[in-house]
Amino acid sequence: MKTFAIYLDSEEKQGYSTGDIVSGVVLFENLETLWVRTLLLKVHGQASMSWGGCGPSATAPFPVSSDSTFSEEVEYYQHRQILLSPPYNAGEENLVALQPGKHEFPFRFQLPPRTLPSSFVGKYGRIQYWINAVLERSNNKQTVKRELPVISHIDVGSPALLSPVSRSKEQTVGCWLLTTGPISLSAKIERRGYCNGEAIPIYAEIENCSSRLIVPKAAIFQVQTYLANGKTKIFRQMIANVRGSHIASGRSDSWNGKMLKIPPTIPSILDCSIIKVEYLLAVYVHIPGAKKLVVELPLVMGTIPCNGLGSRTSSACSHLSMDMSWLAQTLPEHPEAPPNYADVVTEEEFSSYLPSCPQPAVWGQQFGGHIVAYIQECRFQPPPLYSESDLYPPSTEERRHVSFMI
C-alpha cells in the first residue's frame, strides 16, 4: 500500500458543531492487487483525564501519595459506517479484489443535535474526536486516523452575558498594632462575554490610605478544572496582563476603561461533566511586604461576537445614555405648538398702539385708512400655523452651501 489517508471536504473549516454534516473520502493507493475483507469508518469522541498524586488538589490541600492515580472517561459520540464489504456471492474467502491504482471511498455523517463539548487538550486531560478508517485484509489490519475538530458555539450577545460585573474589596496593611490606613479596590467590567481579539475595558477605583507604594495590575486567567472519583484538580494559568502606574501613600487612581486585549484562546467549556475550562479577570494591587489585594470578575469566552457596537463604543454610549437620562424626563415626547399670538396680545395693548398723528391723504387713499393703523394691525397678526415641516421650502436657486472651517 502506497497511500492510506482520510480527507475532509472542508479542510479549511476551523471546527464542526452540533448538527453539522461531515463529509470526505478515504483514499488509498495500492501497487499490487489487494484482497480486502472490509473497509470500516469509525468516529468517536470522548473526554478523558488522569493525574497522579504529587501535588495538592482543590478538595485536599495536602500532597496526595505518589501511588494514588485519579482518572475518568466520558464517551460523547460514536458512529460506525461500512465503506466497502464483499458481495453475498464472494465465496468462502469473503474477500474483494482491488486492482492496483487509486481508490476513493466517500463518507458522510451528521453530528448529533445534542451539545458536544469543544475539542480541548489541557494539562491533565483532553476532549477529542477522531475519525478512524480500518482496512481489514485477509491476514492483517491497517488503520489510519485523523482528528475531527469540534466546537461548541457560545453567543456572547445573550442577555446573561451582557450584564455588567463589579466587585469591591478593602485591606488594611500593617503588623499587630502598627497598622496604617486601608487600601480599597473597586473594579467593574461592562459584560461577562467576550471573544478572541476583543479588548476588555476595565473600570477601577484604587485608593491608597496606607504608608506604602502600591501598583495596580490586571490579568486574564484560564482555569482548568478536572473532576475524577470525587476529587478535583485545578490548573490555573495567566494568558494576558496589564499594569497601571504607581500610587503613592495618600493618593488614589482611576481606570476609566483601561484596555486589556484577549489573546487567541479556546472558548469556555461549561458542558463537560469531568473537564471545565473557565476564565476570570483578576484586578489586583501589588503591596510590598503584604498579601495582594485581589478582586476576581468572571468571564466567558465565546465564539459568536456581540452584534451591537464594539465594547469601547457601547461603553461610551451607555455612559452617555446614563448622563443624559435627565433630558428624557424634562422634554415631552412630542413638542407642543406655540400659542396663538393674537391670544397673547390684549385689546388694551392693541389700542395703545393706535396712531395719534395725522397721515398724508395719499396714504389714506392708497391703503383705505391711516398707514400707521394699517402697520399696527399687521404687527399684531398671528404667525403662521405651527408645523414641524417647512410649508414654504426655499427654491433650489436660493439654497446656499455653507461650510465652516475650524
Coordinates of C-alpha atoms in Angstrom, one line a residue:
M1 CA 0.0 0.0 0.0
K2 CA 1.5 3.3 -1.1
T3 CA -1.1 5.8 0.3
F4 CA -3.8 5.5 3.0
A5 CA -5.4 8.7 4.3
I6 CA -8.6 10.5 5.2
Y7 CA -9.6 13.8 3.6
L8 CA -12.4 16.1 4.6
D9 CA -14.3 18.1 2.0
S10 CA -14.0 21.2 4.2
E11 CA -10.3 21.1 5.1
E12 CA -10.2 24.8 5.8
K13 CA -13.1 24.6 8.4
Q14 CA -12.0 25.5 11.9
G15 CA -14.4 23.3 13.6
Y16 CA -17.7 21.4 13.3
S17 CA -20.6 22.0 15.7
T18 CA -23.9 20.4 16.6
G19 CA -25.9 19.1 13.6
D20 CA -23.2 19.8 11.0
I21 CA -22.6 17.4 8.1
V22 CA -19.2 15.9 7.9
S23 CA -18.2 14.5 4.5
G24 CA -15.0 13.4 2.9
V25 CA -13.2 10.4 1.3
V26 CA -10.9 7.6 2.4
L27 CA -8.1 7.5 -0.2
F28 CA -5.6 4.7 -0.7
E29 CA -3.3 3.7 -3.5
N30 CA -2.0 0.2 -3.9
L31 CA 0.8 -1.1 -6.1
E32 CA -0.4 -4.7 -6.2
T33 CA -3.8 -6.4 -6.1
L34 CA -5.3 -6.1 -2.6
W35 CA -7.7 -8.7 -1.2
V36 CA -9.8 -6.7 1.2
R37 CA -12.3 -8.1 3.7
T38 CA -13.9 -4.8 4.7
L39 CA -13.2 -1.1 5.0
L40 CA -14.8 0.4 8.1
L41 CA -15.2 4.0 9.2
K42 CA -15.3 4.7 12.9
V43 CA -16.0 8.0 14.6
H44 CA -15.8 8.5 18.3
G45 CA -15.4 11.4 20.7
Q46 CA -14.6 11.3 24.4
A47 CA -13.3 13.3 27.3
S48 CA -10.5 11.7 29.4
M49 CA -8.3 12.9 32.2
S50 CA -5.8 11.5 34.6
W51 CA -3.4 12.7 37.2
G52 CA -1.0 11.0 39.7
G53 CA -0.5 12.2 43.2
C54 CA 2.3 14.7 43.6
G55 CA 0.6 18.0 44.5
P56 CA -2.4 19.4 46.3
S57 CA -5.9 19.4 44.9
A58 CA -8.8 21.8 45.5
T59 CA -10.6 19.4 47.9
A60 CA -7.4 18.2 49.6
P61 CA -4.8 20.9 50.1
F62 CA -2.3 18.3 51.3
P63 CA 0.0 16.3 49.0
V64 CA -1.5 13.0 47.7
S65 CA 0.6 9.9 48.0
S66 CA 2.6 9.0 44.9
D67 CA 0.8 5.7 44.3
S68 CA -2.6 7.4 44.0
T69 CA -3.9 8.0 40.5
F70 CA -7.2 9.5 39.5
S71 CA -8.7 9.0 36.1
E72 CA -12.1 9.3 34.4
E73 CA -13.5 8.9 30.9
V74 CA -16.8 10.0 29.3
E75 CA -18.0 8.9 25.9
Y76 CA -19.8 11.7 23.9
Y77 CA -20.1 10.3 20.4
Q78 CA -19.9 7.1 18.4
H79 CA -20.5 6.4 14.7
R80 CA -19.8 3.4 12.5
Q81 CA -20.1 3.2 8.7
I82 CA -19.1 0.4 6.3
L83 CA -17.5 1.8 3.2
L84 CA -16.5 -1.5 1.5
S85 CA -17.7 -5.0 2.0
P86 CA -17.7 -8.2 -0.2
P87 CA -20.9 -9.1 -2.0
Y88 CA -23.0 -12.0 -1.0
N89 CA -21.6 -14.3 -3.6
A90 CA -17.9 -13.6 -2.7
G91 CA -17.4 -17.3 -1.8
E92 CA -15.8 -18.8 1.2
E93 CA -12.9 -16.3 1.3
N94 CA -15.3 -13.5 1.6
L95 CA -12.8 -11.0 0.1
V96 CA -12.9 -8.2 -2.5
A97 CA -10.1 -7.8 -5.0
L98 CA -8.9 -4.2 -5.6
Q99 CA -6.7 -3.8 -8.6
P100 CA -3.6 -1.6 -8.5
G101 CA -4.3 2.1 -8.6
K102 CA -6.0 4.8 -6.6
H103 CA -9.3 4.2 -4.8
E104 CA -11.6 6.7 -3.2
F105 CA -14.4 5.8 -0.8
P106 CA -16.7 8.7 0.1
F107 CA -18.3 9.0 3.5
R108 CA -20.9 11.3 5.1
F109 CA -22.4 11.6 8.5
Q110 CA -24.2 14.1 10.7
L111 CA -23.2 15.2 14.2
P112 CA -25.9 14.7 16.8
P113 CA -28.3 17.6 17.6
R114 CA -27.3 17.5 21.3
T115 CA -24.5 19.7 22.5
L116 CA -20.9 18.4 22.2
P117 CA -18.1 19.8 24.3
S118 CA -15.4 21.7 22.3
S119 CA -12.2 19.9 21.5
F120 CA -9.5 20.6 24.1
V121 CA -6.1 19.5 25.2
G122 CA -5.1 20.6 28.7
K123 CA -2.7 19.9 31.5
Y124 CA -4.3 16.8 32.9
G125 CA -7.0 15.9 30.3
R126 CA -8.4 16.3 26.8
I127 CA -11.6 16.3 24.8
Q128 CA -11.0 14.8 21.4
Y129 CA -13.0 13.5 18.4
W130 CA -11.4 11.1 15.9
I131 CA -12.2 9.6 12.5
N132 CA -10.7 6.2 12.0
A133 CA -10.5 4.2 8.8
V134 CA -9.9 0.5 9.3
L135 CA -8.9 -1.6 6.3
E136 CA -9.2 -5.3 7.2
R137 CA -7.3 -7.7 4.8
S138 CA -7.0 -11.4 4.7
N139 CA -4.1 -11.5 7.1
N140 CA -3.9 -8.2 8.9
K141 CA -5.5 -4.8 9.6
Q142 CA -4.3 -1.3 8.7
T143 CA -5.7 1.8 10.4
V144 CA -5.4 5.5 9.7
K145 CA -7.0 8.2 11.8
R146 CA -7.3 12.0 11.9
E147 CA -8.7 14.4 14.4
L148 CA -12.1 16.0 13.9
P149 CA -12.2 19.5 15.4
V150 CA -15.5 20.2 17.2
I151 CA -16.5 23.5 18.7
S152 CA -19.5 24.3 20.9
H153 CA -20.6 27.8 20.0
I154 CA -21.3 30.4 22.7
D155 CA -23.1 33.6 21.8
V156 CA -21.7 36.5 23.9
G157 CA -24.7 38.6 22.9
S158 CA -27.1 36.6 25.1
P159 CA -28.7 38.6 27.9
A160 CA -26.9 36.5 30.6
L161 CA -23.5 37.5 29.2
L162 CA -24.3 41.2 28.6
S163 CA -24.9 42.1 32.3
P164 CA -22.1 44.1 34.0
V165 CA -20.0 42.6 36.8
S166 CA -18.4 44.6 39.7
R167 CA -16.5 43.7 42.8
S168 CA -15.1 45.7 45.7
K169 CA -12.6 44.9 48.4
E170 CA -10.6 46.6 51.2
Q171 CA -7.5 45.6 53.0
T172 CA -5.6 47.1 56.0
V173 CA -1.8 46.8 55.8
G174 CA 0.3 46.6 59.0
C175 CA 1.6 44.2 61.6
W176 CA 0.0 43.8 65.0
L177 CA -0.8 47.2 66.4
L178 CA 1.3 49.1 63.9
T179 CA -1.4 49.4 61.2
T180 CA -1.9 52.1 58.7
G181 CA -4.9 53.2 56.7
P182 CA -6.7 50.7 54.4
I183 CA -6.2 50.1 50.7
S184 CA -9.5 49.9 48.8
L185 CA -10.2 48.5 45.3
S186 CA -13.3 48.6 43.3
A187 CA -13.4 47.1 39.7
K188 CA -16.1 46.7 37.1
I189 CA -16.5 45.4 33.5
E190 CA -19.5 46.1 31.3
R191 CA -20.3 42.5 30.4
R192 CA -19.2 38.9 31.1
G193 CA -19.0 37.6 27.5
Y194 CA -16.1 38.3 25.1
C195 CA -14.4 36.8 22.1
N196 CA -10.9 36.3 20.9
G197 CA -9.3 39.5 19.7
E198 CA -11.6 41.8 21.7
A199 CA -10.3 44.2 24.3
I200 CA -11.9 44.4 27.7
P201 CA -12.3 47.9 29.1
I202 CA -11.6 47.9 32.8
Y203 CA -13.1 50.5 35.2
A204 CA -11.4 50.6 38.6
E205 CA -11.0 52.9 41.6
I206 CA -7.9 52.4 43.8
E207 CA -7.4 54.4 47.0
N208 CA -4.2 54.1 48.9
C209 CA -4.5 55.3 52.6
S210 CA -1.5 53.2 53.7
S211 CA 2.1 54.2 54.0
R212 CA 3.3 52.0 51.2
L213 CA 3.8 52.5 47.4
I214 CA 1.4 50.2 45.6
V215 CA 0.9 49.2 41.9
P216 CA -2.5 48.2 40.4
K217 CA -2.5 45.4 37.8
A218 CA -5.0 43.2 35.9
A219 CA -4.7 39.8 34.3
I220 CA -6.9 37.2 32.5
F221 CA -6.6 33.7 33.9
Q222 CA -7.6 30.4 32.3
V223 CA -8.8 28.0 35.0
Q224 CA -8.9 24.3 34.1
T225 CA -10.9 22.1 36.5
Y226 CA -10.7 18.3 36.4
L227 CA -13.1 16.0 38.3
A228 CA -12.4 12.3 38.9
N229 CA -13.5 9.9 41.7
G230 CA -14.9 12.7 43.8
K231 CA -11.6 14.6 43.6
T232 CA -10.8 17.9 42.0
K233 CA -7.6 19.1 40.3
I234 CA -7.3 22.7 39.3
F235 CA -4.7 24.2 36.9
R236 CA -4.6 28.0 36.5
Q237 CA -2.5 29.9 34.0
M238 CA -2.2 33.6 33.1
I239 CA -2.9 34.4 29.4
A240 CA -2.7 38.3 29.4
N241 CA -2.0 41.1 31.8
V242 CA -1.7 44.9 32.0
R243 CA 0.0 47.2 34.6
G244 CA -1.0 50.5 36.0
S245 CA 1.0 53.4 37.4
H246 CA 2.4 53.5 41.0
I247 CA 0.1 55.1 43.6
A248 CA 1.9 56.9 46.4
S249 CA 0.7 57.0 50.0
G250 CA -2.5 59.1 50.4
R251 CA -3.2 59.1 46.7
S252 CA -5.8 57.5 44.5
D253 CA -6.1 56.4 40.9
S254 CA -8.9 55.6 38.4
W255 CA -9.0 53.3 35.4
N256 CA -11.6 54.8 33.0
G257 CA -11.7 51.9 30.5
K258 CA -8.2 50.7 30.6
M259 CA -7.9 48.2 27.8
L260 CA -6.8 44.6 28.1
K261 CA -6.7 42.7 24.8
I262 CA -7.7 39.0 24.8
P263 CA -5.1 36.7 23.0
P264 CA -6.1 33.7 20.9
T265 CA -7.5 31.1 23.2
I266 CA -10.1 28.4 23.3
P267 CA -13.8 29.1 24.2
S268 CA -15.1 28.4 27.6
I269 CA -16.1 24.7 28.2
L270 CA -19.0 24.5 30.6
D271 CA -20.9 21.5 29.2
C272 CA -18.5 18.7 30.0
S273 CA -19.1 16.6 33.2
I274 CA -15.4 16.0 34.0
I275 CA -13.4 18.9 32.4
K276 CA -14.3 22.5 32.7
V277 CA -12.4 25.5 31.2
E278 CA -13.3 28.9 32.7
Y279 CA -11.9 32.4 32.6
L280 CA -11.7 35.2 35.1
L281 CA -10.4 38.8 35.1
A282 CA -8.3 39.5 38.2
V283 CA -7.8 43.1 39.2
Y284 CA -5.3 43.3 42.0
V285 CA -3.0 45.6 43.9
H286 CA 0.6 44.6 44.5
I287 CA 1.6 45.7 48.0
P288 CA 5.3 45.4 49.0
G289 CA 5.7 43.1 52.0
A290 CA 2.0 42.2 52.2
K291 CA -0.6 39.9 50.5
K292 CA -2.1 41.2 47.3
L293 CA -5.5 42.8 47.3
V294 CA -7.5 40.9 44.6
V295 CA -11.0 41.1 43.1
E296 CA -12.0 38.5 40.6
L297 CA -14.6 39.1 37.8
P298 CA -15.9 36.0 35.9
L299 CA -15.5 35.9 32.2
V300 CA -17.0 33.7 29.4
M301 CA -15.0 33.3 26.2
G302 CA -17.5 32.9 23.4
T303 CA -17.3 32.2 19.6
I304 CA -20.2 34.4 18.3
P305 CA -19.4 38.1 18.9
C306 CA -22.0 40.6 20.1
N307 CA -24.0 42.0 17.1
G308 CA -24.1 45.5 18.6
L309 CA -21.4 48.1 18.7
G310 CA -17.9 47.4 19.9
S311 CA -17.2 47.3 23.5
R312 CA -15.5 50.6 23.6
T313 CA -18.2 52.3 21.6
S314 CA -21.0 50.7 23.5
S315 CA -19.3 51.8 26.7
A316 CA -19.4 55.4 25.6
C317 CA -23.0 55.1 24.5
S318 CA -24.0 53.5 27.8
H319 CA -22.3 56.3 29.8
L320 CA -23.9 58.9 27.6
S321 CA -27.3 57.4 28.0
M322 CA -26.8 57.5 31.8
D323 CA -25.6 61.1 31.8
M324 CA -28.4 62.3 29.5
S325 CA -31.2 60.5 31.3
W326 CA -32.5 63.7 32.9
L327 CA -33.2 65.1 29.4
A328 CA -35.7 62.4 28.6
Q329 CA -37.6 63.3 31.8
T330 CA -37.9 67.0 31.1
L331 CA -38.6 67.0 27.3
P332 CA -42.0 65.9 26.2
E333 CA -42.2 63.1 23.6
H334 CA -43.9 65.4 21.1
P335 CA -43.2 69.1 21.2
E336 CA -46.2 71.4 21.7
A337 CA -47.2 74.1 19.2
P338 CA -46.5 77.7 20.3
P339 CA -49.5 79.7 21.5
N340 CA -51.6 81.9 19.1
Y341 CA -50.0 85.3 19.0
A342 CA -53.4 87.0 18.9
D343 CA -54.4 85.3 22.1
V344 CA -51.4 86.7 23.9
V345 CA -52.0 90.4 23.0
T346 CA -54.9 92.0 24.8
E347 CA -57.3 94.6 23.4
E348 CA -55.8 97.3 25.7
E349 CA -52.3 96.7 24.4
F350 CA -53.6 96.8 20.9
S351 CA -55.4 100.1 21.4
S352 CA -52.3 101.7 22.9
Y353 CA -50.5 101.4 19.6
L354 CA -53.2 103.3 17.6
P355 CA -51.8 106.3 15.7
S356 CA -52.2 109.8 17.3
C357 CA -50.8 111.9 14.4
P358 CA -52.5 112.6 11.0
Q359 CA -51.2 110.9 8.0
P360 CA -50.9 112.1 4.4
A361 CA -54.1 111.8 2.4
V362 CA -52.4 109.9 -0.4
W363 CA -51.6 107.1 2.1
G364 CA -55.1 107.0 3.3
Q365 CA -56.4 106.8 -0.3
Q366 CA -53.9 104.1 -1.1
F367 CA -54.4 101.9 1.9
G368 CA -58.0 102.8 2.7
G369 CA -57.1 104.3 6.1
H370 CA -54.3 105.6 8.2
I371 CA -51.0 103.8 7.2
V372 CA -49.8 103.6 10.8
A373 CA -53.0 101.9 11.8
Y374 CA -52.5 99.5 9.0
I375 CA -49.0 98.8 10.1
Q376 CA -50.0 98.3 13.7
E377 CA -52.8 96.0 12.7
C378 CA -50.3 93.9 10.7
R379 CA -48.0 93.9 13.6
F380 CA -50.4 92.0 15.8
Q381 CA -51.5 89.5 13.2
P382 CA -50.9 85.9 14.4
P383 CA -48.0 84.0 13.0
P384 CA -48.5 81.1 10.5
L385 CA -49.8 77.8 11.9
Y386 CA -47.2 75.7 13.6
S387 CA -45.8 72.8 11.6
E388 CA -42.8 70.6 12.0
S389 CA -42.1 70.7 8.3
D390 CA -41.4 73.8 6.3
L391 CA -44.5 74.9 4.4
Y392 CA -42.5 77.2 2.2
P393 CA -39.2 75.5 1.4
P394 CA -36.6 77.6 -0.4
S395 CA -36.1 77.1 -4.1
T396 CA -33.0 75.4 -5.5
E397 CA -31.6 78.8 -6.5
E398 CA -32.0 80.2 -3.0
R399 CA -30.1 77.4 -1.3
R400 CA -26.5 78.1 -0.4
H401 CA -23.9 75.6 0.7
V402 CA -22.2 76.9 3.9
S403 CA -19.0 75.4 5.2
F404 CA -17.2 76.1 8.4
M405 CA -13.5 75.7 8.9
I406 CA -12.3 75.1 12.5

